[in-house]
PDB file of C-alpha atoms in Angstrom:
ATOM      1  CA  ASP W   1      -2.928  -6.047  -2.151  1.00 63.00           C
ATOM      2  CA  GLY W   2      -1.132  -8.198  -4.675  1.00 71.00           C
ATOM      3  CA  GLY W   3       2.591  -8.002  -4.794  1.00 94.00           C
ATOM      4  CA  ILE W   4       5.999  -9.403  -3.995  1.00 96.00           C
ATOM      5  CA  THR W   5       7.197  -9.354  -0.400  1.00 96.00           C
ATOM      6  CA  GLN W   6      10.855  -9.655   0.463  1.00 97.00           C
ATOM      7  CA  SER W   7      12.061 -10.035   4.008  1.00 96.00           C
ATOM      8  CA  PRO W   8      13.932  -8.958   5.925  1.00 96.00           C
ATOM      9  CA  LYS W   9      14.719  -5.488   4.565  1.00 96.00           C
ATOM     10  CA  TYR W  10      18.160  -5.579   6.219  1.00 96.00           C
ATOM     11  CA  LEU W  11      20.212  -8.631   7.144  1.00 94.00           C
ATOM     12  CA  PHE W  12      23.612  -9.089   8.691  1.00 92.00           C
ATOM     13  CA  ARG W  13      25.740 -12.178   8.203  1.00 89.00           C
ATOM     14  CA  LYS W  14      28.563 -13.379  10.390  1.00 89.00           C
ATOM     15  CA  GLU W  15      31.630 -15.117   8.998  1.00 84.00           C
ATOM     16  CA  GLY W  16      30.871 -18.714   8.015  1.00 86.00           C
ATOM     17  CA  GLN W  17      27.139 -18.348   8.442  1.00 91.00           C
ATOM     18  CA  ASN W  18      24.398 -19.285   5.985  1.00 94.00           C
ATOM     19  CA  VAL W  19      21.518 -16.832   5.735  1.00 95.00           C
ATOM     20  CA  THR W  20      18.192 -17.124   3.932  1.00 97.00           C
ATOM     21  CA  LEU W  21      16.340 -14.319   2.180  1.00 97.00           C
ATOM     22  CA  SER W  22      12.620 -14.707   1.792  1.00 98.00           C
ATOM     23  CA  CYS W  23      10.577 -13.907  -1.323  1.00 98.00           C
ATOM     24  CA  GLU W  24       6.811 -14.450  -1.435  1.00 98.00           C
ATOM     25  CA  GLN W  25       4.378 -13.403  -4.191  1.00 97.00           C
ATOM     26  CA  ASN W  26       0.594 -13.509  -4.368  1.00 96.00           C
ATOM     27  CA  LEU W  27       0.332 -12.554  -8.032  1.00 96.00           C
ATOM     28  CA  ASN W  28      -0.056 -16.172  -9.173  1.00 95.00           C
ATOM     29  CA  HIS W  29       3.103 -15.769 -11.247  1.00 96.00           C
ATOM     30  CA  ASP W  30       4.791 -18.896 -12.559  1.00 95.00           C
ATOM     31  CA  ALA W  31       8.347 -17.621 -12.874  1.00 96.00           C
ATOM     32  CA  MET W  32      10.521 -16.149 -10.128  1.00 97.00           C
ATOM     33  CA  TYR W  33      14.003 -14.631 -10.263  1.00 98.00           C
ATOM     34  CA  TRP W  34      16.771 -13.569  -7.884  1.00 98.00           C
ATOM     35  CA  TYR W  35      19.155 -10.733  -8.760  1.00 98.00           C
ATOM     36  CA  ARG W  36      22.122  -9.242  -6.993  1.00 98.00           C
ATOM     37  CA  GLN W  37      22.924  -5.522  -7.258  1.00 96.00           C
ATOM     38  CA  ASP W  38      26.245  -4.036  -6.139  1.00 94.00           C
ATOM     39  CA  PRO W  39      26.654  -0.275  -5.640  1.00 88.00           C
ATOM     40  CA  GLY W  40      26.615   1.541  -8.956  1.00 82.00           C
ATOM     41  CA  GLN W  41      25.970  -1.677 -10.848  1.00 84.00           C
ATOM     42  CA  GLY W  42      23.116  -3.239 -12.749  1.00 91.00           C
ATOM     43  CA  LEU W  43      21.336  -6.448 -11.782  1.00 96.00           C
ATOM     44  CA  ARG W  44      23.072  -9.812 -12.078  1.00 96.00           C
ATOM     45  CA  LEU W  45      21.002 -12.989 -12.280  1.00 96.00           C
ATOM     46  CA  ILE W  46      21.596 -15.566  -9.542  1.00 98.00           C
ATOM     47  CA  TYR W  47      18.854 -18.182 -10.009  1.00 98.00           C
ATOM     48  CA  TYR W  48      15.476 -18.422 -11.700  1.00 97.00           C
ATOM     49  CA  SER W  49      12.551 -20.821 -11.681  1.00 96.00           C
ATOM     50  CA  GLN W  50       9.570 -21.332 -13.958  1.00 95.00           C
ATOM     51  CA  ILE W  51       7.750 -24.128 -12.147  1.00 94.00           C
ATOM     52  CA  VAL W  52       7.633 -25.704  -8.715  1.00 95.00           C
ATOM     53  CA  ASN W  53      10.564 -28.003  -7.891  1.00 95.00           C
ATOM     54  CA  ASP W  54      12.603 -26.762 -10.837  1.00 95.00           C
ATOM     55  CA  PHE W  55      15.152 -23.942 -11.072  1.00 96.00           C
ATOM     56  CA  GLN W  56      18.052 -22.838 -13.218  1.00 95.00           C
ATOM     57  CA  LYS W  57      21.425 -21.292 -12.429  1.00 96.00           C
ATOM     58  CA  GLY W  58      21.897 -17.742 -13.558  1.00 95.00           C
ATOM     59  CA  ASP W  59      25.174 -16.003 -14.285  1.00 94.00           C
ATOM     60  CA  ILE W  60      26.495 -15.822 -10.699  1.00 96.00           C
ATOM     61  CA  ALA W  61      25.029 -18.877  -8.912  1.00 97.00           C
ATOM     62  CA  GLU W  62      28.186 -19.916  -7.052  1.00 96.00           C
ATOM     63  CA  GLY W  63      27.797 -19.567  -3.291  1.00 96.00           C
ATOM     64  CA  TYR W  64      23.999 -19.425  -3.454  1.00 97.00           C
ATOM     65  CA  SER W  65      21.197 -21.986  -3.306  1.00 97.00           C
ATOM     66  CA  VAL W  66      17.432 -21.843  -3.824  1.00 98.00           C
ATOM     67  CA  SER W  67      14.330 -23.963  -3.495  1.00 97.00           C
ATOM     68  CA  ARG W  68      10.890 -23.764  -5.091  1.00 98.00           C
ATOM     69  CA  GLU W  69       8.588 -25.986  -3.052  1.00 97.00           C
ATOM     70  CA  LYS W  70       5.568 -23.731  -3.528  1.00 97.00           C
ATOM     71  CA  LYS W  71       4.540 -21.547  -6.442  1.00 97.00           C
ATOM     72  CA  GLU W  72       4.351 -18.488  -4.176  1.00 97.00           C
ATOM     73  CA  SER W  73       7.753 -18.816  -2.557  1.00 98.00           C
ATOM     74  CA  PHE W  74      11.356 -18.725  -3.797  1.00 98.00           C
ATOM     75  CA  PRO W  75      13.811 -18.378  -0.891  1.00 98.00           C
ATOM     76  CA  LEU W  76      17.487 -17.663  -1.536  1.00 98.00           C
ATOM     77  CA  THR W  77      20.217 -18.983   0.768  1.00 97.00           C
ATOM     78  CA  VAL W  78      23.541 -17.199   0.786  1.00 96.00           C
ATOM     79  CA  THR W  79      26.019 -19.827   1.885  1.00 94.00           C
ATOM     80  CA  SER W  80      29.369 -19.445   3.605  1.00 90.00           C
ATOM     81  CA  ALA W  81      30.959 -20.255   0.236  1.00 89.00           C
ATOM     82  CA  GLN W  82      29.888 -16.827  -1.030  1.00 90.00           C
ATOM     83  CA  LYS W  83      32.940 -14.808   0.006  1.00 87.00           C
ATOM     84  CA  ASN W  84      31.614 -11.382  -0.925  1.00 91.00           C
ATOM     85  CA  PRO W  85      27.907 -11.441  -0.049  1.00 93.00           C
ATOM     86  CA  THR W  86      27.439  -7.746   0.754  1.00 95.00           C
ATOM     87  CA  ALA W  87      24.938  -6.483  -1.815  1.00 96.00           C
ATOM     88  CA  PHE W  88      21.330  -5.551  -2.449  1.00 97.00           C
ATOM     89  CA  TYR W  89      19.211  -8.562  -3.408  1.00 98.00           C
ATOM     90  CA  LEU W  90      16.101  -8.221  -5.541  1.00 98.00           C
ATOM     91  CA  CYS W  91      13.435 -10.842  -6.158  1.00 98.00           C
ATOM     92  CA  ALA W  92      11.166 -10.629  -9.214  1.00 98.00           C
ATOM     93  CA  SER W  93       8.319 -12.601 -10.716  1.00 97.00           C
ATOM     94  CA  ARG W  94       6.224 -12.759 -13.885  1.00 96.00           C
ATOM     95  CA  PHE W  95       3.838 -14.896 -15.890  1.00 94.00           C
ATOM     96  CA  THR W  96       5.546 -17.162 -18.408  1.00 90.00           C
ATOM     97  CA  GLY W  97       3.503 -16.182 -21.465  1.00 83.00           C
ATOM     98  CA  LEU W  98       4.687 -13.943 -24.280  1.00 79.00           C
ATOM     99  CA  ASN W  99       5.352 -10.261 -23.574  1.00 82.00           C
ATOM    100  CA  GLU W 100       5.105 -10.490 -19.809  1.00 91.00           C
ATOM    101  CA  LYS W 101       7.014  -7.963 -17.721  1.00 92.00           C
ATOM    102  CA  LEU W 102       8.926  -8.551 -14.493  1.00 95.00           C
ATOM    103  CA  PHE W 103       7.572  -7.249 -11.202  1.00 96.00           C
ATOM    104  CA  PHE W 104      10.008  -6.582  -8.361  1.00 97.00           C
ATOM    105  CA  GLY W 105      10.001  -6.790  -4.610  1.00 96.00           C
ATOM    106  CA  SER W 106      11.522  -3.981  -2.534  1.00 95.00           C
ATOM    107  CA  GLY W 107      14.761  -5.833  -1.881  1.00 97.00           C
ATOM    108  CA  THR W 108      16.958  -7.029   0.974  1.00 97.00           C
ATOM    109  CA  GLN W 109      20.242  -5.340   1.872  1.00 96.00           C
ATOM    110  CA  LEU W 110      22.719  -7.956   3.107  1.00 96.00           C
ATOM    111  CA  SER W 111      25.848  -6.902   4.948  1.00 94.00           C
ATOM    112  CA  VAL W 112      28.702  -8.831   6.507  1.00 88.00           C
ATOM    113  CA  LEU W 113      29.574  -8.231  10.163  1.00 82.00           C
TER     114      LEU W 113
ATOM    115  CA  GLU L   1      26.954 -15.864 -22.848  1.00 83.00           C
ATOM    116  CA  ASP L   2      24.199 -13.285 -23.127  1.00 90.00           C
ATOM    117  CA  LYS L   3      25.460  -9.728 -22.933  1.00 94.00           C
ATOM    118  CA  VAL L   4      23.599  -6.432 -22.406  1.00 96.00           C
ATOM    119  CA  VAL L   5      25.625  -3.201 -22.460  1.00 97.00           C
ATOM    120  CA  GLN L   6      24.322   0.230 -21.536  1.00 97.00           C
ATOM    121  CA  SER L   7      25.880   3.599 -22.201  1.00 97.00           C
ATOM    122  CA  PRO L   8      26.706   6.022 -20.842  1.00 97.00           C
ATOM    123  CA  LEU L   9      27.244   4.660 -17.326  1.00 96.00           C
ATOM    124  CA  SER L  10      26.290   8.025 -15.857  1.00 96.00           C
ATOM    125  CA  LEU L  11      25.007  11.330 -17.080  1.00 96.00           C
ATOM    126  CA  VAL L  12      24.399  14.762 -15.545  1.00 98.00           C
ATOM    127  CA  VAL L  13      22.061  17.169 -17.352  1.00 98.00           C
ATOM    128  CA  HIS L  14      20.144  20.343 -16.605  1.00 98.00           C
ATOM    129  CA  GLU L  15      16.384  20.468 -16.325  1.00 98.00           C
ATOM    130  CA  GLY L  16      14.807  20.868 -19.735  1.00 98.00           C
ATOM    131  CA  ASP L  17      17.538  18.988 -21.579  1.00 98.00           C
ATOM    132  CA  THR L  18      16.808  15.968 -23.771  1.00 98.00           C
ATOM    133  CA  VAL L  19      18.735  12.769 -23.073  1.00 98.00           C
ATOM    134  CA  THR L  20      19.267   9.550 -25.013  1.00 98.00           C
ATOM    135  CA  LEU L  21      20.220   6.361 -23.213  1.00 98.00           C
ATOM    136  CA  ASN L  22      21.622   3.439 -25.156  1.00 98.00           C
ATOM    137  CA  CYS L  23      21.323  -0.308 -24.788  1.00 98.00           C
ATOM    138  CA  SER L  24      23.032  -2.841 -27.043  1.00 97.00           C
ATOM    139  CA  TYR L  25      22.826  -6.604 -26.745  1.00 97.00           C
ATOM    140  CA  GLU L  26      24.346  -9.857 -27.932  1.00 96.00           C
ATOM    141  CA  VAL L  27      22.042 -12.741 -27.080  1.00 93.00           C
ATOM    142  CA  THR L  28      20.681 -15.959 -28.520  1.00 90.00           C
ATOM    143  CA  ASN L  29      16.925 -16.412 -29.037  1.00 91.00           C
ATOM    144  CA  PHE L  30      15.833 -12.845 -28.341  1.00 92.00           C
ATOM    145  CA  ARG L  31      12.220 -12.436 -27.206  1.00 92.00           C
ATOM    146  CA  SER L  32      11.886  -8.904 -25.847  1.00 94.00           C
ATOM    147  CA  LEU L  33      13.733  -5.889 -24.487  1.00 96.00           C
ATOM    148  CA  LEU L  34      12.550  -4.087 -21.370  1.00 96.00           C
ATOM    149  CA  TRP L  35      13.346  -0.718 -19.794  1.00 98.00           C
ATOM    150  CA  TYR L  36      13.021  -0.053 -16.062  1.00 98.00           C
ATOM    151  CA  LYS L  37      13.513   2.990 -13.837  1.00 97.00           C
ATOM    152  CA  GLN L  38      15.084   2.466 -10.391  1.00 96.00           C
ATOM    153  CA  GLU L  39      14.830   5.396  -8.001  1.00 94.00           C
ATOM    154  CA  LYS L  40      15.353   3.768  -4.624  1.00 83.00           C
ATOM    155  CA  LYS L  41      14.697   0.072  -4.238  1.00 86.00           C
ATOM    156  CA  ALA L  42      12.349  -1.721  -6.627  1.00 93.00           C
ATOM    157  CA  PRO L  43      12.735  -1.033 -10.358  1.00 95.00           C
ATOM    158  CA  THR L  44       9.531   0.135 -12.027  1.00 95.00           C
ATOM    159  CA  PHE L  45       8.549  -0.886 -15.548  1.00 96.00           C
ATOM    160  CA  LEU L  46       8.722   1.620 -18.385  1.00 97.00           C
ATOM    161  CA  PHE L  47       8.545  -0.171 -21.734  1.00 95.00           C
ATOM    162  CA  MET L  48       8.632  -3.555 -23.400  1.00 96.00           C
ATOM    163  CA  LEU L  49       9.749  -3.774 -27.038  1.00 95.00           C
ATOM    164  CA  THR L  50       9.484  -6.820 -29.211  1.00 91.00           C
ATOM    165  CA  SER L  51       9.218  -5.484 -32.768  1.00 80.00           C
ATOM    166  CA  SER L  52      11.834  -3.525 -34.611  1.00 81.00           C
ATOM    167  CA  GLY L  53      11.191   0.075 -35.588  1.00 79.00           C
ATOM    168  CA  ILE L  54       8.021   0.603 -33.575  1.00 84.00           C
ATOM    169  CA  GLU L  55       8.315   3.441 -31.072  1.00 89.00           C
ATOM    170  CA  LYS L  56       6.760   3.099 -27.655  1.00 94.00           C
ATOM    171  CA  LYS L  57       5.834   6.398 -26.021  1.00 95.00           C
ATOM    172  CA  SER L  58       4.648   7.481 -22.594  1.00 95.00           C
ATOM    173  CA  GLY L  59       4.557  11.207 -21.937  1.00 97.00           C
ATOM    174  CA  ARG L  60       8.087  12.579 -22.230  1.00 98.00           C
ATOM    175  CA  LEU L  61       9.643   9.121 -22.496  1.00 98.00           C
ATOM    176  CA  SER L  62       9.947   7.097 -25.666  1.00 97.00           C
ATOM    177  CA  SER L  63      11.870   4.045 -26.786  1.00 97.00           C
ATOM    178  CA  ILE L  64      12.628   2.210 -29.984  1.00 95.00           C
ATOM    179  CA  LEU L  65      14.229  -1.097 -30.858  1.00 95.00           C
ATOM    180  CA  ASP L  66      16.469  -1.989 -33.801  1.00 93.00           C
ATOM    181  CA  LYS L  67      16.620  -5.782 -34.030  1.00 88.00           C
ATOM    182  CA  LYS L  68      18.957  -5.738 -37.009  1.00 90.00           C
ATOM    183  CA  GLU L  69      21.605  -3.632 -35.282  1.00 90.00           C
ATOM    184  CA  LEU L  70      20.780  -5.137 -31.851  1.00 94.00           C
ATOM    185  CA  PHE L  71      20.177  -1.999 -29.848  1.00 95.00           C
ATOM    186  CA  SER L  72      17.528   0.132 -28.240  1.00 97.00           C
ATOM    187  CA  ILE L  73      17.402   3.751 -27.144  1.00 97.00           C
ATOM    188  CA  LEU L  74      15.409   5.442 -24.423  1.00 98.00           C
ATOM    189  CA  ASN L  75      14.713   9.143 -24.953  1.00 98.00           C
ATOM    190  CA  ILE L  76      13.617  11.556 -22.264  1.00 98.00           C
ATOM    191  CA  THR L  77      12.610  15.030 -23.406  1.00 98.00           C
ATOM    192  CA  ALA L  78      12.265  18.154 -21.235  1.00 98.00           C
ATOM    193  CA  THR L  79      13.935  16.397 -18.302  1.00 98.00           C
ATOM    194  CA  GLN L  80      12.819  17.126 -14.743  1.00 98.00           C
ATOM    195  CA  THR L  81      14.552  16.514 -11.419  1.00 97.00           C
ATOM    196  CA  GLY L  82      12.101  13.666 -10.854  1.00 97.00           C
ATOM    197  CA  ASP L  83      13.694  11.838 -13.787  1.00 98.00           C
ATOM    198  CA  SER L  84      16.865  11.362 -11.719  1.00 97.00           C
ATOM    199  CA  ALA L  85      17.282   7.607 -11.351  1.00 97.00           C
ATOM    200  CA  VAL L  86      19.120   4.567 -12.627  1.00 96.00           C
ATOM    201  CA  TYR L  87      17.671   3.359 -15.932  1.00 98.00           C
ATOM    202  CA  LEU L  88      17.993  -0.361 -16.516  1.00 97.00           C
ATOM    203  CA  CYS L  89      17.759  -2.227 -19.795  1.00 98.00           C
ATOM    204  CA  ALA L  90      16.979  -5.950 -19.821  1.00 97.00           C
ATOM    205  CA  VAL L  91      16.712  -8.596 -22.526  1.00 96.00           C
ATOM    206  CA  GLU L  92      14.578 -11.701 -22.314  1.00 94.00           C
ATOM    207  CA  VAL L  93      15.752 -14.811 -24.132  1.00 93.00           C
ATOM    208  CA  LEU L  94      14.478 -18.341 -24.428  1.00 90.00           C
ATOM    209  CA  ASN L  95      17.442 -20.548 -23.612  1.00 85.00           C
ATOM    210  CA  SER L  96      18.164 -24.016 -24.958  1.00 81.00           C
ATOM    211  CA  GLY L  97      16.169 -25.658 -22.175  1.00 84.00           C
ATOM    212  CA  GLY L  98      13.095 -23.570 -22.935  1.00 85.00           C
ATOM    213  CA  TYR L  99      13.600 -21.311 -19.918  1.00 90.00           C
ATOM    214  CA  GLN L 100      12.905 -17.581 -20.018  1.00 91.00           C
ATOM    215  CA  LYS L 101      16.062 -15.885 -18.842  1.00 93.00           C
ATOM    216  CA  VAL L 102      16.091 -12.111 -18.253  1.00 95.00           C
ATOM    217  CA  THR L 103      19.518 -10.439 -18.309  1.00 95.00           C
ATOM    218  CA  PHE L 104      20.062  -6.835 -17.239  1.00 96.00           C
ATOM    219  CA  GLY L 105      22.660  -4.320 -18.310  1.00 96.00           C
ATOM    220  CA  THR L 106      24.840  -2.265 -15.977  1.00 94.00           C
ATOM    221  CA  GLY L 107      22.378   0.618 -15.887  1.00 96.00           C
ATOM    222  CA  THR L 108      22.724   4.329 -16.658  1.00 97.00           C
ATOM    223  CA  LYS L 109      22.642   6.703 -13.693  1.00 96.00           C
ATOM    224  CA  LEU L 110      20.915   9.932 -14.710  1.00 97.00           C
ATOM    225  CA  GLN L 111      21.104  13.042 -12.575  1.00 98.00           C
ATOM    226  CA  VAL L 112      18.991  16.051 -13.534  1.00 98.00           C
ATOM    227  CA  ILE L 113      20.036  19.285 -11.863  1.00 97.00           C
ATOM    228  CA  PRO L 114      17.817  22.364 -11.581  1.00 95.00           C
TER     229      PRO L 114
END
């Protein structure tokens, strides 16, 4: 089945630790996006990428890093510089043509120990 | 900075009521506006609007875009408990570097009670 796979579903981070959230898609989409969702809030854009080896900062990129070494994969690292990382993280992807909708993975819940 | 604002933030209605959810935006280089429904984890797509004044309809849900006044509405008629969810509005823009950025609003939490 085609889709977007995020792993793990739940992740716990210790103080000062970097953690990496995985996002893999087999839809042959060009563009991939990472969003953060806090309780009762909408989605805030962290990073996005349209082609391999290129990515752009979103509105809340501080404390996060990404890579795009393969078209299918767009991992997000939450660094120790992100002081309030507890949130629900959603990965999305789409084709880059006109009128293309976003497809979402099922998310990763990150909590701080 | 691109801005997408949704109202109300939350809403409680009785089954059978009709609801209207609002989305206004201030962005540069608008390309499209999208509506999503989020029940648990992954948002699911409802509508994409690119042209002003043309209503999109799917069953009891409909949406329209006003590009002059920079807003969209999502209507749900004869609401059911299964309509309870967070409804998200998003705007796609083409930024100065030619990148397709998609910005979401804060969402409207709808609760439909029997």
